[in-house]
CSV table of C-alpha atoms and ligand atoms in Angstrom, one decimal:
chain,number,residue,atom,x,y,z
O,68,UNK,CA,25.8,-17.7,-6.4
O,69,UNK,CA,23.9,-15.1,-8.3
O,70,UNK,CA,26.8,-13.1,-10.9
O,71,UNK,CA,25.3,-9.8,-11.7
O,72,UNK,CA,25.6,-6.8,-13.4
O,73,UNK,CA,25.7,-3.4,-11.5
O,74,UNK,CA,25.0,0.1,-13.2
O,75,UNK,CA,24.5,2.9,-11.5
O,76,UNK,CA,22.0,5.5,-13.7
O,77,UNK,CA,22.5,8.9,-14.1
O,78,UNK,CA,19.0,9.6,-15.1
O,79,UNK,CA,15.8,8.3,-15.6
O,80,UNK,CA,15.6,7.5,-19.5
O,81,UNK,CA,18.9,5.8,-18.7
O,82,UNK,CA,17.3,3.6,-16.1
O,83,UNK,CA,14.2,2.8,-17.7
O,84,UNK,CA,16.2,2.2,-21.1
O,85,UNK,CA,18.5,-0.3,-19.5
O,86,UNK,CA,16.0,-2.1,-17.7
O,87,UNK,CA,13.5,-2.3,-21.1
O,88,UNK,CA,16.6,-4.2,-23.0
O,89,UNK,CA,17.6,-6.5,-19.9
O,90,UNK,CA,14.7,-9.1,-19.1
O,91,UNK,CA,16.7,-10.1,-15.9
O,92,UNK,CA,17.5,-6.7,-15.3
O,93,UNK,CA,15.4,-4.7,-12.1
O,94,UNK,CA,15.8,-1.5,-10.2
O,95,UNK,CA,16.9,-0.7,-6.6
O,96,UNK,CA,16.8,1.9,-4.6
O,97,UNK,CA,15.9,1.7,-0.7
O,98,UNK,CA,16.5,-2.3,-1.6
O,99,UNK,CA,14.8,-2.9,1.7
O,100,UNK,CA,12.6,-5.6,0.1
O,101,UNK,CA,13.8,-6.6,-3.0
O,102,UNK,CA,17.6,-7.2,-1.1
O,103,UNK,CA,15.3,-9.9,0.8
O,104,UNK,CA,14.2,-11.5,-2.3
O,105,UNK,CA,17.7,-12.1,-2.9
O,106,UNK,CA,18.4,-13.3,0.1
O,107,UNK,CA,15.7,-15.5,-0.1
O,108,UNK,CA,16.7,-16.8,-3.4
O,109,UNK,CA,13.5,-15.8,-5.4
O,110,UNK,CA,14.6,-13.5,-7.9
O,111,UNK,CA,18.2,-13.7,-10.1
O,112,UNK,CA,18.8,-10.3,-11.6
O,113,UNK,CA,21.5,-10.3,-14.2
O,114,UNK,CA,21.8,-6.8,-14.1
O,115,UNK,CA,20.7,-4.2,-10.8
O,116,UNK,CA,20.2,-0.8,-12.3
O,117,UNK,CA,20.6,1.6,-9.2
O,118,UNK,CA,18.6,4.6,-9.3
O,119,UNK,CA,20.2,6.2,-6.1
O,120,UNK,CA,22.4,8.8,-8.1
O,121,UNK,CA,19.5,10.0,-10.2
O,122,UNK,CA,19.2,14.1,-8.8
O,123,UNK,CA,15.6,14.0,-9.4
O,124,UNK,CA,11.9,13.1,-7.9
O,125,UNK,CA,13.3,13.6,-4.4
O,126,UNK,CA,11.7,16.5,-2.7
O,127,UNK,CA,8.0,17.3,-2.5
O,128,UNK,CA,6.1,20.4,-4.0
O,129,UNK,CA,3.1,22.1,-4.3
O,130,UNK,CA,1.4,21.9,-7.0
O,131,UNK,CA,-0.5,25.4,-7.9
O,132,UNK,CA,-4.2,23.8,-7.9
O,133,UNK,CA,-3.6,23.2,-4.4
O,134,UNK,CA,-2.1,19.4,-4.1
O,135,UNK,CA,1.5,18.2,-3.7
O,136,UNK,CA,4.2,16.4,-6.0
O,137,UNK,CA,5.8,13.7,-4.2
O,138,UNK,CA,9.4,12.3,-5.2
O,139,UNK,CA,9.2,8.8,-5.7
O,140,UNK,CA,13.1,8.8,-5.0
O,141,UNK,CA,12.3,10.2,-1.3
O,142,UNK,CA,12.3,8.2,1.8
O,143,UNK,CA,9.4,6.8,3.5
O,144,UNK,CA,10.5,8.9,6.3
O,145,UNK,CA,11.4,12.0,5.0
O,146,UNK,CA,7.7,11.9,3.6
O,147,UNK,CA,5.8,11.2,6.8
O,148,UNK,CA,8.1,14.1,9.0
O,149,UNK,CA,7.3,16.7,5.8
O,150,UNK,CA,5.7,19.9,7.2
O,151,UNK,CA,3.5,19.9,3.6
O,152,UNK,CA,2.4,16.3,4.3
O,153,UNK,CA,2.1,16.7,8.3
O,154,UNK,CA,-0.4,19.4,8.1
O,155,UNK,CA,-2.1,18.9,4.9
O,156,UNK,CA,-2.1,15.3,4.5
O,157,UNK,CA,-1.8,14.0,8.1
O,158,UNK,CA,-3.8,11.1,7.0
O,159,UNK,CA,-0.4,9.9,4.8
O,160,UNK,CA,2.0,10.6,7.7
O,161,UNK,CA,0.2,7.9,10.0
O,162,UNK,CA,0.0,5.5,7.8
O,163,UNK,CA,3.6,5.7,6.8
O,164,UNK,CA,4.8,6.0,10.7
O,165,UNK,CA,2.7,2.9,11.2
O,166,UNK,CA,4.7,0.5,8.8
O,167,UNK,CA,7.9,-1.3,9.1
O,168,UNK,CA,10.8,-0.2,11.9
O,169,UNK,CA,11.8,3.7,11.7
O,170,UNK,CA,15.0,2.0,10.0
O,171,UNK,CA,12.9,0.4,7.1
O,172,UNK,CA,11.2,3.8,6.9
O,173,UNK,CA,14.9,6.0,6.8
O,174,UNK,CA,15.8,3.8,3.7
O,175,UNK,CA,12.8,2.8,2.3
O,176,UNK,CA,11.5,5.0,-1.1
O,177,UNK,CA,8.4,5.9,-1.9
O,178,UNK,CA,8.0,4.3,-5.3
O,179,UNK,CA,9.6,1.2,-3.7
O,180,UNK,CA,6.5,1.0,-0.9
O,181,UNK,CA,4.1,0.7,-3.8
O,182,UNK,CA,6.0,-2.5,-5.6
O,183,UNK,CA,7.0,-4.4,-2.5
O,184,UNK,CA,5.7,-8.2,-2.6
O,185,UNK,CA,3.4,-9.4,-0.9
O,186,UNK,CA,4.7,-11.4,2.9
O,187,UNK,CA,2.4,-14.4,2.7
O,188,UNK,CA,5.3,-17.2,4.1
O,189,UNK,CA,4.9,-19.6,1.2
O,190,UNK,CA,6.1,-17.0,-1.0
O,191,UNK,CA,9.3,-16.9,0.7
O,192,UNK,CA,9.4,-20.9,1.1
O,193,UNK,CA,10.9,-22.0,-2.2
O,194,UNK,CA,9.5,-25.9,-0.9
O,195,UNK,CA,6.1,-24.8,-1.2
O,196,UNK,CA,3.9,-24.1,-4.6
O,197,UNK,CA,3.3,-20.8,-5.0
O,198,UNK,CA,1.4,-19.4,-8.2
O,199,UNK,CA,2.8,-16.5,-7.4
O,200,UNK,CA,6.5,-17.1,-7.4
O,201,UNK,CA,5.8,-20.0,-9.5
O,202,UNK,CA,3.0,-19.5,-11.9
O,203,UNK,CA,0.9,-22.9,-12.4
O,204,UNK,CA,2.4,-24.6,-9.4
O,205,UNK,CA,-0.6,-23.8,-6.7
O,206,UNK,CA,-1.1,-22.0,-3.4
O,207,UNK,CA,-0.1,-23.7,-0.3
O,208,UNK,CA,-2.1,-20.7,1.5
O,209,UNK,CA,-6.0,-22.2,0.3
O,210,UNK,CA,-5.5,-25.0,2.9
O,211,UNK,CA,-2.9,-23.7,4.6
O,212,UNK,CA,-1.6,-21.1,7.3
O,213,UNK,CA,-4.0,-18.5,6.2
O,214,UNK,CA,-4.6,-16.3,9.0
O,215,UNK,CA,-3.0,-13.4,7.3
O,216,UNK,CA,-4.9,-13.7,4.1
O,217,UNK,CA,-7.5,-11.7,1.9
O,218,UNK,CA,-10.9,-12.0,2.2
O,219,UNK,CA,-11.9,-9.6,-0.2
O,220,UNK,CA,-11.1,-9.9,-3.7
O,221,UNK,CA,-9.0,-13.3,-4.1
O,222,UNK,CA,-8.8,-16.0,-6.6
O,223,UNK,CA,-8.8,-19.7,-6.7
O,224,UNK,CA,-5.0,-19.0,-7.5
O,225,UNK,CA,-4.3,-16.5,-5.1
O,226,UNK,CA,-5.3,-15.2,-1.3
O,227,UNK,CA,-1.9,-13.0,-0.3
O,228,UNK,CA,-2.6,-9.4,0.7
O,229,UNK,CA,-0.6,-6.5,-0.2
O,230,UNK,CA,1.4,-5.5,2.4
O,231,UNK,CA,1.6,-1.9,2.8
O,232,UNK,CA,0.0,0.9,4.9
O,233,UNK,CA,1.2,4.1,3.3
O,234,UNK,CA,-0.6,2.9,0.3
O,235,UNK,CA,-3.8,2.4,1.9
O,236,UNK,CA,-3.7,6.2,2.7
O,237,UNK,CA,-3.1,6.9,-0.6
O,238,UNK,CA,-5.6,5.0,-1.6
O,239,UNK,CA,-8.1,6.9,0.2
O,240,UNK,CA,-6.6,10.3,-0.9
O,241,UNK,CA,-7.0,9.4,-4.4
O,242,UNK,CA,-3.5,9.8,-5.3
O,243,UNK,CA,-2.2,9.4,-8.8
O,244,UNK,CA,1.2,7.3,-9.9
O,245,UNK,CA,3.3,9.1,-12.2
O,246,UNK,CA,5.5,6.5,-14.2
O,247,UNK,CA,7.8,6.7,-17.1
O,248,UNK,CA,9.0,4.7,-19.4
O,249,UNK,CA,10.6,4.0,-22.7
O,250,UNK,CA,7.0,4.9,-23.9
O,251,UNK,CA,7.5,8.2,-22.3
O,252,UNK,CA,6.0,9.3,-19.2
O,253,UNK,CA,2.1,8.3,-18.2
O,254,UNK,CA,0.1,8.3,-15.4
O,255,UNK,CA,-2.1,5.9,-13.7
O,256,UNK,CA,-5.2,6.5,-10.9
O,257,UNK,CA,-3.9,4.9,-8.2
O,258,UNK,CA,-6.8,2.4,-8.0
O,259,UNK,CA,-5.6,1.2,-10.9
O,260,UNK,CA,-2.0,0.5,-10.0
O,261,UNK,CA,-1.9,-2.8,-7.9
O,262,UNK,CA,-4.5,-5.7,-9.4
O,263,UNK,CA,-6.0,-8.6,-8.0
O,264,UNK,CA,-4.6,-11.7,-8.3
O,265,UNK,CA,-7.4,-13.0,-10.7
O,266,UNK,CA,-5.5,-15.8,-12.7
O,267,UNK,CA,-1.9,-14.2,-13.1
O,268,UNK,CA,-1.7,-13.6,-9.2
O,269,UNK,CA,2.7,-13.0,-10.5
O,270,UNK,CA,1.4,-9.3,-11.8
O,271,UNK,CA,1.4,-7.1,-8.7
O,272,UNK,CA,0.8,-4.2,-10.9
O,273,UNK,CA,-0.5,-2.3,-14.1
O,274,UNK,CA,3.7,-1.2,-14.7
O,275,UNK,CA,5.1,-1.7,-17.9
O,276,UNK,CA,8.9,-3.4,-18.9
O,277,UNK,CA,10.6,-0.8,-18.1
O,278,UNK,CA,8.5,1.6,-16.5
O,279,UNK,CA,9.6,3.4,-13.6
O,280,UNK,CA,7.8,5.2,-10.9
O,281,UNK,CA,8.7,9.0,-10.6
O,282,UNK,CA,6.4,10.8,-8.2
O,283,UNK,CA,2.8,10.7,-6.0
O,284,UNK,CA,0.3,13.3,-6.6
O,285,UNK,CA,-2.0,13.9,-4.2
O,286,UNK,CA,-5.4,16.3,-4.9
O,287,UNK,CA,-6.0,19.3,-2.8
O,288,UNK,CA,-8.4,17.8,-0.3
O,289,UNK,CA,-6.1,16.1,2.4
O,290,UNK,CA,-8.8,15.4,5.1
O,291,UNK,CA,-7.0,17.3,7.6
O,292,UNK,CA,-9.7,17.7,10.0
O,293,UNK,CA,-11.2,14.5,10.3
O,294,UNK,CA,-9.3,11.6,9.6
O,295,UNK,CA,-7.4,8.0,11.0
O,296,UNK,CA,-5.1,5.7,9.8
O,297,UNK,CA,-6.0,2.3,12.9
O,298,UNK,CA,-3.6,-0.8,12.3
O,299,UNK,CA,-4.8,-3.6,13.9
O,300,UNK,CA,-2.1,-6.3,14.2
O,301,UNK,CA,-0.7,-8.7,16.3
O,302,UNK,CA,1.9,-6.7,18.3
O,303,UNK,CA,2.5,-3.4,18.4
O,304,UNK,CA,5.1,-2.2,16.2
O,305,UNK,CA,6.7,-4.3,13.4
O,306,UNK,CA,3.9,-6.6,12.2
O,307,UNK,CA,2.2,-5.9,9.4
O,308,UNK,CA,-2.0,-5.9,9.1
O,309,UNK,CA,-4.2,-8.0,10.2
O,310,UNK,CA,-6.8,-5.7,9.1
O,311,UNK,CA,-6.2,-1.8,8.9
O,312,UNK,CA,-8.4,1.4,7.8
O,313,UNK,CA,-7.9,4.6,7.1
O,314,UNK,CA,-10.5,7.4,6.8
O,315,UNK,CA,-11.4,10.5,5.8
O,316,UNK,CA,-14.1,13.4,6.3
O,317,UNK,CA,-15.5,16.7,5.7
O,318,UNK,CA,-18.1,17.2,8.0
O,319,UNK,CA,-21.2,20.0,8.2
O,320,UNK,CA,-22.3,20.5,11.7
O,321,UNK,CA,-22.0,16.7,12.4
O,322,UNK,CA,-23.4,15.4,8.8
O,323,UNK,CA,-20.8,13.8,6.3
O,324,UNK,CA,-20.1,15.9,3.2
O,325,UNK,CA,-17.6,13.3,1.8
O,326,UNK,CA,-16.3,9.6,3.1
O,327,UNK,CA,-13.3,7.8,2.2
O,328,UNK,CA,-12.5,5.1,3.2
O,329,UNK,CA,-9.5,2.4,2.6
O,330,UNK,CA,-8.8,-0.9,3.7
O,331,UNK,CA,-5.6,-2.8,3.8
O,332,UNK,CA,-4.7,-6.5,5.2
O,333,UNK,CA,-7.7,-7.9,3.2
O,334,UNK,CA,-7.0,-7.8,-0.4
O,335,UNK,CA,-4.1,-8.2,-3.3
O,336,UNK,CA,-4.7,-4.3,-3.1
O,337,UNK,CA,-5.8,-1.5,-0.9
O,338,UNK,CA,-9.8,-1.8,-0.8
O,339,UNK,CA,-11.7,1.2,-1.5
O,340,UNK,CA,-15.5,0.4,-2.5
O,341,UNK,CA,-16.7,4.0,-4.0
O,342,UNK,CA,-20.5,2.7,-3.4
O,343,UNK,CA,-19.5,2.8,0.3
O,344,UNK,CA,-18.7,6.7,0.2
O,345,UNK,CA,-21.4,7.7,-1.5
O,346,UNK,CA,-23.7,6.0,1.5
O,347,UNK,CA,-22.3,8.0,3.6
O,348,UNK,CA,-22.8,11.5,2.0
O,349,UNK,CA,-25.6,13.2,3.7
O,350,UNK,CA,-25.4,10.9,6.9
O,351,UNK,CA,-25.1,11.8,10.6
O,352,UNK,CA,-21.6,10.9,11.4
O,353,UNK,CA,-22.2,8.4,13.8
O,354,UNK,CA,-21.7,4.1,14.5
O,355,UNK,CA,-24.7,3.3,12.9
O,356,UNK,CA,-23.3,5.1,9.7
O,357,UNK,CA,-20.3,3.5,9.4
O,358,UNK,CA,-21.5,0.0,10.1
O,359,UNK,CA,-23.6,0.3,7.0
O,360,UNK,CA,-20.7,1.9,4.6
O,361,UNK,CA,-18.6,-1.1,6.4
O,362,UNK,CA,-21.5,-3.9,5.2
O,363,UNK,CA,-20.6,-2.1,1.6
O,364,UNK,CA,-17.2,-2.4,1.7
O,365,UNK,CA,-17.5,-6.1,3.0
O,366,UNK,CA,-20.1,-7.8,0.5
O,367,UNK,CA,-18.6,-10.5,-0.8
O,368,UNK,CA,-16.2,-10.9,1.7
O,369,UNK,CA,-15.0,-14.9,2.3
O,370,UNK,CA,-12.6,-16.2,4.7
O,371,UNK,CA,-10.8,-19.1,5.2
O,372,UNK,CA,-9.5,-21.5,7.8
O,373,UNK,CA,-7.7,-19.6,10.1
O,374,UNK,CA,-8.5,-16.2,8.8
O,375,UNK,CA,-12.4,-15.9,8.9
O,376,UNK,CA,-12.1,-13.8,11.9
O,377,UNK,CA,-11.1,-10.8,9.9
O,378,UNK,CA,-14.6,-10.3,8.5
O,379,UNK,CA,-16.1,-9.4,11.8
O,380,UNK,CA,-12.5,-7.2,13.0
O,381,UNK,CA,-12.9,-5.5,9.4
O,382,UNK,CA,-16.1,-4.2,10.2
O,383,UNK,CA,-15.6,-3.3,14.0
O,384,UNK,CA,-12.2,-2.0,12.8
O,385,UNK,CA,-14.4,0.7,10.1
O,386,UNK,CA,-17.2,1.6,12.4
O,387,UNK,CA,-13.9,2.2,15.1
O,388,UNK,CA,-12.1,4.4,13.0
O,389,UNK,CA,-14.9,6.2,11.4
O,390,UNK,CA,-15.6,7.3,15.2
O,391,UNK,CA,-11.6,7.9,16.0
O,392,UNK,CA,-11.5,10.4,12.4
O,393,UNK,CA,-14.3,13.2,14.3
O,394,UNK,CA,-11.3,13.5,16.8
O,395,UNK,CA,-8.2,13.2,15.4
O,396,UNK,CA,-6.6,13.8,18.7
O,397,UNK,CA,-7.9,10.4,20.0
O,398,UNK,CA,-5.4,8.6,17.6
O,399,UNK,CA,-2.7,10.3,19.7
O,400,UNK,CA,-1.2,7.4,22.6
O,401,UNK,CA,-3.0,6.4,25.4
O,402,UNK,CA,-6.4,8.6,24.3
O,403,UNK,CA,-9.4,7.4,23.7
O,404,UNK,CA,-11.6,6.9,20.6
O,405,UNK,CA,-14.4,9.5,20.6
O,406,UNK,CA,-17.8,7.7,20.6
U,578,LIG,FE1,1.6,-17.9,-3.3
U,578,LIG,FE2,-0.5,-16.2,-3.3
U,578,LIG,FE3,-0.8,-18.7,-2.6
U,578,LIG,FE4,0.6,-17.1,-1.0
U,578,LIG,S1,-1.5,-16.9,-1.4
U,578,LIG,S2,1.1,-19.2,-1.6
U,578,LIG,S3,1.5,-15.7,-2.6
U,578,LIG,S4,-0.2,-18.0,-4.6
């Protein structure tokens, strides 16, 4: 039995100030992960500071250079079905429609999609060591069940991925995180804001005690012409990554005048190699293309037992997509990639 404290916050200095002088004290909103935790017996609040009452950073707005403002307090769903995002940032929308259950979407926030934990099963198995849950007791995953693990960026302490899609899209759209905290507000690039597991694989993220995410912004250019989100999992709806990609363009009578591309399902954070755009500036867009940006945004990539595999799907899965973002219409069911 787990006693806690509950306090519902009426603002956001009152939030972050309650949870900066309670070390066992956390936030909740959607709760659609950290409820789980719970469950699971992983994490013992002493205090759950509720920001569903707070009035604020829950609609979306444009911004007058062009971009858009979004609340961090919103739902994942209310995001994706957003006339501003559906025609702007389409990109966003399919990533979000591709994760979780359309229930996990209605309740889930936005700010809450960035800090959700990892799924690798021996995090969730109090039996078995787990730097992460446990710092200094090991990773069951190295020799383990490791099909769903990163090949890209892990540690001798750590292989889990990072489990969302929406923030592989924003990844790619080179959002920015807007925090605050009892610092006062900052903001962070949102490369910057989930690490790699290096040898504190317990720190998701760059937040601070305290800190509290308020709102997304996302620049002007949405890739609304040429982009795709492709998930490539093991069934088709509720299953998270195997490997997934999502792509950007603006094209000039077939050649590429900017590439993004982000990966997710491979790393402790969405995957964006910048070396990997810039190849593809000036290029025809075409296979041949994106199989060389992909051999960028692989290099050093490793796999492991049961997850080697994913090097190979990684790279089919960039050159696939880079093909399916000239026709956004393929993406829609039963069409076919153009090629
Ligand atoms: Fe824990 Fe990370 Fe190892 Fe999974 S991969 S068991 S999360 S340390």
């Amino acid at each position: 039995m787990n006693n806690f404290t509950y306090q519902r916050a009426a603002t956001v200095a009152d939030a972050t100030a309650a949870v900066y002088a309670d070390a066992r004290a956390q936030f909740v909103a959607g709760g659609t992960n950290i409820i789980d935790l719970w469950k699971y017996n992983l994490t013992h609040p002493a205090r759950l500071v509720d920001l569903n009452s707070i009035p604020t950073h829950r609609g979306l707005d444009a911004t007058d250079y062009g971009g858009v403002l979004i609340g961090a307090f919103m739902t994942n769903a209310e995001t994706a079905y957003h006339p501003l995002i559906e025609q702007r940032y389409p990109l966003l929308s399919r990533a979000i429609l591709a994760g979780a259950s359309a229930q996990i979407r209605n309740m889930a926030t936005n700010g809450g999609n960035l800090l959700q934990r990892t799924r690798c099963y021996y995090f969730y198995d109090p039996c078995a060591p787990c730097n992460k849950r446990v710092p200094g007791s090991g990773c069951a995953a190295i020799k383990g069940r490791n099909r769903m693990h990163a090949i890209l960026g892990a540690s001798a302490e750590c292989i889990a991925v990072f489990p969302s899609d929406m923030c592989v899209a924003l990844a790619a759209l080179d959002a920015t995180v807007h925090v605050s905290g009892p610092s006062g507000p900052r903001s962070i690039a949102f490369q910057d804001f989930h690490r790699l597991p290096g040898k504190t694989p317990e720190q998701d993220n760059t937040l601070q005690r305290g800190e509290v995410i308020t709102s997304l912004e996302l620049p002007a250019e949405g890739f609304s012409q040429h982009y795709s989100y492709l998930k490539v999992r093991d069934r088709n709806s509720y299953a998270f990554a195997l490997v997934s990609v999502a792509t950007g363009l603006t094209l000039d009578n077939g050649t590429i005048k900017e590439a993004r591309i982000a990966l997710g399902g491979v790393a402790h954070k969405p995957w964006r190699v910048t070396e990997a755009e810039a190849f593809l500036h000036g290029k025809p867009a075409n296979e041949q293309a994106f199989a060389g940006a992909a051999d960028i945004l692989l290099r050093g990539a490793k796999g492991y037992k049961y997850n080697a595999f994913k090097i190979t799907l990684a790279k089919r899965a960039i050159i696939r997509n880079g093909m399916m973002a000239l026709n956004p219409d393929s993406q829609r069911p039963g069409a076919q990639p153009s090629a």
